[in-house]
XYZ file of C-alpha atoms in Angstrom:
418
model
C 78.367 194.479 72.152
C 79.511 194.575 75.800
C 83.118 194.530 77.017
C 83.164 190.867 78.072
C 82.065 189.704 74.653
C 84.744 191.787 73.010
C 87.350 190.336 75.340
C 86.177 186.774 74.603
C 86.739 187.447 70.933
C 90.221 188.760 71.650
C 91.044 185.658 73.663
C 90.714 183.550 70.535
C 94.252 184.737 69.658
C 95.446 182.285 72.305
C 95.894 178.521 71.645
C 92.782 176.390 72.415
C 94.569 174.378 75.108
C 95.598 177.640 76.904
C 92.082 179.042 76.704
C 90.607 175.825 78.045
C 92.928 175.931 81.057
C 93.208 179.672 81.829
C 90.208 181.252 80.016
C 88.005 181.471 83.143
C 90.727 183.057 85.314
C 91.463 185.589 82.561
C 87.801 186.575 82.403
C 87.775 187.127 86.168
C 90.866 189.320 85.956
C 89.262 191.311 83.088
C 86.142 191.921 85.184
C 88.327 193.261 87.982
C 90.025 195.586 85.483
C 86.647 196.796 84.243
C 85.596 197.758 87.792
C 88.876 199.588 88.362
C 89.087 201.348 84.981
C 86.814 203.049 82.503
C 86.064 200.589 79.716
C 84.833 203.458 77.523
C 88.323 204.944 77.145
C 90.703 204.130 74.332
C 93.635 203.749 76.703
C 91.950 200.816 78.478
C 91.504 198.820 75.317
C 94.936 199.752 74.046
C 96.462 198.177 77.212
C 94.320 195.035 76.857
C 95.139 194.698 73.171
C 98.884 195.261 73.671
C 99.003 192.603 76.411
C 97.379 190.052 74.014
C 99.762 191.041 71.172
C 102.789 190.403 73.423
C 101.693 187.062 74.902
C 99.459 185.280 72.336
C 102.063 184.783 69.515
C 104.609 183.293 71.963
C 102.079 180.849 73.309
C 100.921 179.982 69.779
C 104.531 179.265 68.700
C 105.165 177.112 71.781
C 101.973 175.113 71.163
C 102.748 174.682 67.484
C 106.260 173.502 68.319
C 104.795 170.911 70.723
C 102.395 169.637 68.057
C 105.234 169.466 65.488
C 107.462 167.445 67.851
C 104.597 165.077 68.699
C 103.669 164.633 65.036
C 107.329 163.990 64.149
C 107.462 161.286 66.796
C 104.232 159.777 65.475
C 105.581 159.939 61.894
C 108.796 158.152 62.910
C 106.744 155.480 64.618
C 104.627 155.152 61.501
C 107.647 154.733 59.308
C 109.121 152.087 61.633
C 105.886 150.148 61.874
C 105.307 150.279 58.140
C 108.872 149.084 57.476
C 108.321 146.340 60.007
C 105.104 145.263 58.265
C 106.834 145.130 54.903
C 109.713 143.083 56.339
C 107.265 140.618 57.894
C 105.298 140.245 54.638
C 108.435 139.748 52.586
C 109.644 137.194 55.158
C 106.389 135.270 54.747
C 106.571 135.420 50.959
C 109.146 132.594 50.940
C 106.391 130.190 51.937
C 103.698 131.793 49.786
C 103.773 128.976 47.201
C 102.642 126.563 49.851
C 99.597 128.638 50.821
C 96.150 129.180 49.428
C 95.612 131.896 46.911
C 93.856 134.123 49.485
C 96.912 134.008 51.632
C 99.120 135.221 48.760
C 96.578 137.944 48.009
C 96.581 138.948 51.684
C 100.399 139.278 51.654
C 100.273 141.504 48.530
C 97.562 143.714 50.012
C 99.412 143.846 53.314
C 102.518 145.091 51.595
C 100.446 147.692 49.743
C 98.884 148.899 53.011
C 102.353 149.078 54.665
C 103.793 150.996 51.745
C 100.946 153.494 51.934
C 101.481 153.809 55.669
C 105.157 154.394 55.020
C 104.371 157.083 52.531
C 102.016 158.758 55.025
C 104.830 158.844 57.618
C 107.161 160.438 55.127
C 104.470 162.981 54.163
C 103.972 163.976 57.839
C 107.744 164.397 58.282
C 107.740 166.701 55.185
C 104.747 168.587 56.684
C 102.541 167.750 53.666
C 99.348 167.235 55.635
C 96.942 166.928 52.722
C 99.029 164.211 51.062
C 99.384 162.458 54.464
C 95.651 162.425 54.938
C 94.913 160.937 51.521
C 97.599 158.284 51.967
C 96.324 157.344 55.408
C 92.757 156.929 54.096
C 94.066 154.743 51.259
C 96.117 152.647 53.730
C 93.129 152.191 56.015
C 90.849 151.066 53.108
C 93.541 148.658 51.912
C 93.950 147.215 55.345
C 90.179 146.718 55.737
C 90.157 144.818 52.426
C 93.089 142.729 53.667
C 91.210 141.998 56.887
C 88.197 140.746 54.920
C 90.373 138.475 52.783
C 92.513 137.209 55.693
C 90.314 137.303 58.859
C 92.632 135.397 61.243
C 95.518 137.893 61.474
C 97.136 138.765 64.809
C 95.718 141.292 67.270
C 98.667 143.681 67.171
C 98.586 143.745 63.377
C 94.973 144.702 63.527
C 95.810 147.491 65.966
C 98.609 148.837 63.763
C 96.520 148.558 60.582
C 93.357 150.190 61.890
C 94.055 152.257 65.039
C 97.282 153.821 63.727
C 95.821 155.464 60.572
C 92.693 156.603 62.471
C 94.821 158.067 65.287
C 97.053 159.895 62.810
C 94.099 161.233 60.901
C 92.682 162.739 64.109
C 96.142 164.041 65.109
C 96.521 165.799 61.744
C 93.417 167.834 62.637
C 94.615 168.602 66.189
C 94.935 172.404 65.661
C 91.279 172.500 64.825
C 90.076 170.181 67.576
C 90.240 170.230 71.354
C 93.488 169.352 73.093
C 91.852 166.341 74.729
C 90.997 164.825 71.385
C 94.435 165.468 70.018
C 96.140 163.957 73.038
C 93.897 160.927 72.853
C 94.853 160.385 69.171
C 98.567 160.578 69.912
C 98.075 158.135 72.765
C 96.489 155.678 70.288
C 99.432 156.047 67.997
C 101.943 155.361 70.801
C 99.804 152.424 71.994
C 99.959 150.919 68.514
C 103.690 151.492 68.515
C 104.041 149.145 71.441
C 103.660 146.367 68.839
C 107.368 146.829 68.149
C 108.141 145.486 71.593
C 106.421 142.182 70.663
C 107.196 141.660 66.982
C 106.335 137.974 67.105
C 102.688 139.050 67.549
C 102.777 141.514 64.634
C 103.072 138.888 61.935
C 99.985 137.719 60.159
C 100.253 134.081 61.030
C 97.957 131.360 59.697
C 98.156 127.826 58.557
C 97.569 127.130 54.845
C 94.084 125.841 54.208
C 93.469 122.399 52.675
C 94.716 118.840 53.119
C 98.082 118.487 54.917
C 100.082 115.337 55.075
C 102.701 114.017 57.487
C 103.758 111.178 59.661
C 103.709 110.269 63.348
C 105.493 107.558 65.318
C 106.872 106.752 68.785
C 110.407 107.951 69.324
C 111.621 104.507 70.449
C 110.370 102.637 67.336
C 111.360 102.763 63.678
C 107.781 102.445 62.382
C 105.746 105.523 61.445
C 102.150 106.074 60.484
C 100.999 108.258 57.621
C 98.575 110.986 58.710
C 96.619 113.765 57.074
C 95.215 117.049 58.449
C 92.258 119.038 57.167
C 92.630 122.779 57.856
C 89.387 124.711 57.331
C 88.260 128.213 58.292
C 85.431 128.534 60.834
C 84.452 132.160 61.307
C 87.525 134.097 62.311
C 89.420 130.952 63.500
C 90.687 127.656 62.087
C 89.475 124.124 62.557
C 92.079 121.409 62.147
C 91.195 117.669 61.975
C 93.786 114.915 62.221
C 93.130 111.723 60.296
C 95.706 108.968 61.069
C 95.798 105.723 59.074
C 94.791 103.805 62.268
C 91.216 105.021 61.812
C 90.536 107.271 64.853
C 90.110 110.927 64.004
C 91.287 113.742 66.300
C 90.514 117.364 66.662
C 93.222 119.860 67.430
C 92.230 121.970 70.443
C 93.856 124.965 72.196
C 95.712 125.905 69.008
C 98.392 128.561 69.670
C 100.411 129.879 66.751
C 103.011 132.339 67.906
C 105.875 133.295 65.636
C 107.290 129.945 64.350
C 105.964 127.733 67.202
C 102.678 125.763 66.905
C 101.151 124.275 70.021
C 97.919 122.247 70.371
C 96.347 119.284 72.149
C 94.709 116.244 70.518
C 91.087 115.311 71.352
C 89.380 112.208 69.954
C 86.328 113.126 67.896
C 84.434 109.826 68.225
C 82.246 109.534 71.285
C 83.011 106.582 73.451
C 80.571 104.425 75.481
C 80.293 105.426 79.155
C 83.190 104.078 81.230
C 85.567 103.573 78.266
C 89.060 105.113 78.463
C 89.912 107.112 75.354
C 93.497 105.857 75.054
C 95.604 106.409 71.935
C 96.815 109.928 71.291
C 93.803 111.488 73.128
C 95.040 114.252 75.449
C 98.468 114.501 73.920
C 100.194 117.904 74.037
C 102.171 118.781 70.923
C 104.792 121.444 70.199
C 105.959 121.887 66.622
C 108.496 124.309 65.075
C 108.115 125.794 61.643
C 111.016 124.975 59.347
C 112.407 127.200 56.647
C 110.587 125.367 53.914
C 107.183 125.923 55.577
C 106.527 122.537 57.200
C 106.343 121.759 60.933
C 108.150 119.164 62.933
C 108.155 118.441 66.665
C 107.100 116.241 69.536
C 103.822 115.123 71.128
C 103.702 114.051 74.784
C 100.851 111.780 75.851
C 99.110 111.715 79.234
C 101.230 108.663 80.058
C 104.510 110.508 79.243
C 105.171 108.676 75.993
C 106.715 110.963 73.415
C 106.192 110.697 69.634
C 107.560 112.454 66.595
C 105.093 114.453 64.470
C 105.459 116.151 61.133
C 102.956 118.381 59.268
C 103.548 119.125 55.598
C 101.365 121.879 53.917
C 99.397 121.115 50.772
C 101.288 121.355 47.532
C 104.665 121.425 49.300
C 107.621 120.466 47.114
C 109.426 119.346 50.304
C 107.165 116.409 51.091
C 109.918 113.923 50.358
C 112.286 115.740 52.696
C 109.891 115.882 55.627
C 108.706 112.243 55.813
C 110.507 109.219 57.236
C 112.330 106.949 54.842
C 112.785 103.867 57.011
C 115.392 101.251 56.131
C 114.399 98.123 54.183
C 116.120 94.788 54.097
C 117.150 93.235 50.747
C 114.368 90.671 51.107
C 111.773 93.382 51.706
C 112.905 95.290 48.635
C 112.865 92.110 46.536
C 109.321 91.312 47.586
C 108.075 94.603 46.040
C 109.994 94.495 42.742
C 107.807 93.922 39.680
C 105.213 95.432 37.389
C 101.803 96.486 38.575
C 98.654 97.358 36.543
C 97.198 100.481 38.086
C 93.607 101.819 37.959
C 93.647 105.571 38.401
C 90.824 107.833 39.654
C 88.156 108.605 36.981
C 88.887 105.287 35.241
C 92.387 106.020 33.954
C 95.083 103.312 33.689
C 98.781 103.174 34.320
C 101.627 100.627 34.543
C 103.904 101.058 37.548
C 107.283 99.303 37.416
C 109.072 98.967 40.746
C 112.781 98.175 40.626
C 115.859 98.377 42.867
C 118.858 100.577 42.027
C 121.935 100.648 44.232
C 119.948 99.476 47.258
C 117.215 102.114 46.694
C 113.638 101.202 45.780
C 112.301 103.198 42.861
C 109.089 103.242 40.802
C 108.524 104.316 37.160
C 105.091 105.458 36.011
C 104.382 104.985 32.300
C 101.417 107.327 32.504
C 103.458 110.214 33.900
C 106.716 109.019 32.355
C 108.468 109.765 35.636
C 110.774 107.812 37.903
C 111.116 108.491 41.677
C 111.983 106.884 44.953
C 109.534 104.985 47.185
C 110.022 106.196 50.726
C 109.115 103.556 53.332
C 106.783 104.838 56.073
C 106.399 101.510 57.934
C 103.648 98.846 58.046
C 103.783 98.280 54.214
C 103.146 101.949 53.391
C 105.260 103.901 50.928
C 105.227 107.540 49.856
C 106.173 108.190 46.217
C 108.895 110.863 46.152
C 107.529 114.390 45.728
C 103.889 113.370 46.387
C 101.528 113.993 49.224
C 99.864 110.539 49.456
C 100.891 107.036 50.466
C 100.282 103.609 48.942
C 99.960 100.468 51.094
C 101.004 97.073 49.774
C 99.395 93.742 50.528
C 102.047 91.140 51.171
C 101.147 87.475 50.693
C 103.701 84.633 51.127
C 106.538 87.172 51.261
C 105.557 88.828 48.012
C 103.598 92.008 47.273
C 100.434 91.183 45.308
C 98.626 94.559 45.215
C 98.545 98.042 46.648
C 96.012 100.841 47.282
C 96.384 104.550 47.894
C 94.211 107.680 48.349
C 95.070 110.774 46.334
C 93.183 114.076 46.341
C 91.364 113.125 43.159
C 90.345 109.618 44.355
C 91.515 106.073 45.068
C 94.290 104.311 43.069
C 94.578 100.502 43.001
C 97.437 98.409 41.637
C 97.684 94.664 40.994
C 100.877 92.721 40.231
C 101.027 91.458 36.613
């Protein structure tokens, strides 16, 4: 074994980053020493060995201290991001009853992934590397499962859930890897931490799937039209179709859901003959704000500048009665509806609906459900039973209601005055 090979082995006492930066220069200095001294003497090697003993431990300690400081910063970031993820999931839990089952499952799995990430950060702070590695792997697997269940989560949440654990796993092996790989992993961790600066993008936002209800009407009129929305997943995005009671269907384009604000434009789905002007709500730009109960209310502005109210109520919401218009009725209008109606329910069932007036409020009693509730007037002969997500439309003849019809999720209901 020649002298240079022995010296290269001795240089392993220095930190990898130091060897990568100064190893070549140290070999050149050693060659100069070999020319000026006798490498076969014990004194020569004693001087070389003593120089390494004096300098290598100090450099090792300094490098270890730098790694520990960096890892502590990364661990603190991990704890903060995990706590932020838990807070966001708990905040969304208030509306979980209005969402599909997959959304609730995604919230639970997201909380589990955040808790594991929080545990990994604590383990790093306590310098328990093996426990931190296992927890990070479990957090990463839990997040991947969440991503499969809930594919339309935000970009920054995906960065935090995937890049952060991978970056920390690489950083935990930094002493055994090159300095470049370690520095890159820490950079990934810090980059993920930038999500704290834009917390509104960190929440896993999505609209509940299924049939939404709501109303829409010009601001300068008292009438309102019942509308429904169909929210369905298409790949990693959502498709929303608007079905007003006027007959023309619309597609929601340019959907932007950021924090509690929902923005979109309306595009008519039916193709028009060449030369025809779309008209209606085509081209309207809408901005809605999410309310505490989970529904959305806001304004739509048409191409002509006309502004309309719009409300969107998620499926299964218990707040349907609070989020729809209850327009005023005259005494004559209320009187024209009072009476008993024989109702044919979906699947051939039957019911008797008794409509009566109580203290100026129109109410209906169902013998089939043995329940009494208000009838909320939506305009144009349409009423929404209190607490329901469908409307019934009455046929008025000679100032008196003769029948009604409505569309529920399970089918059509028809009523005839008896």
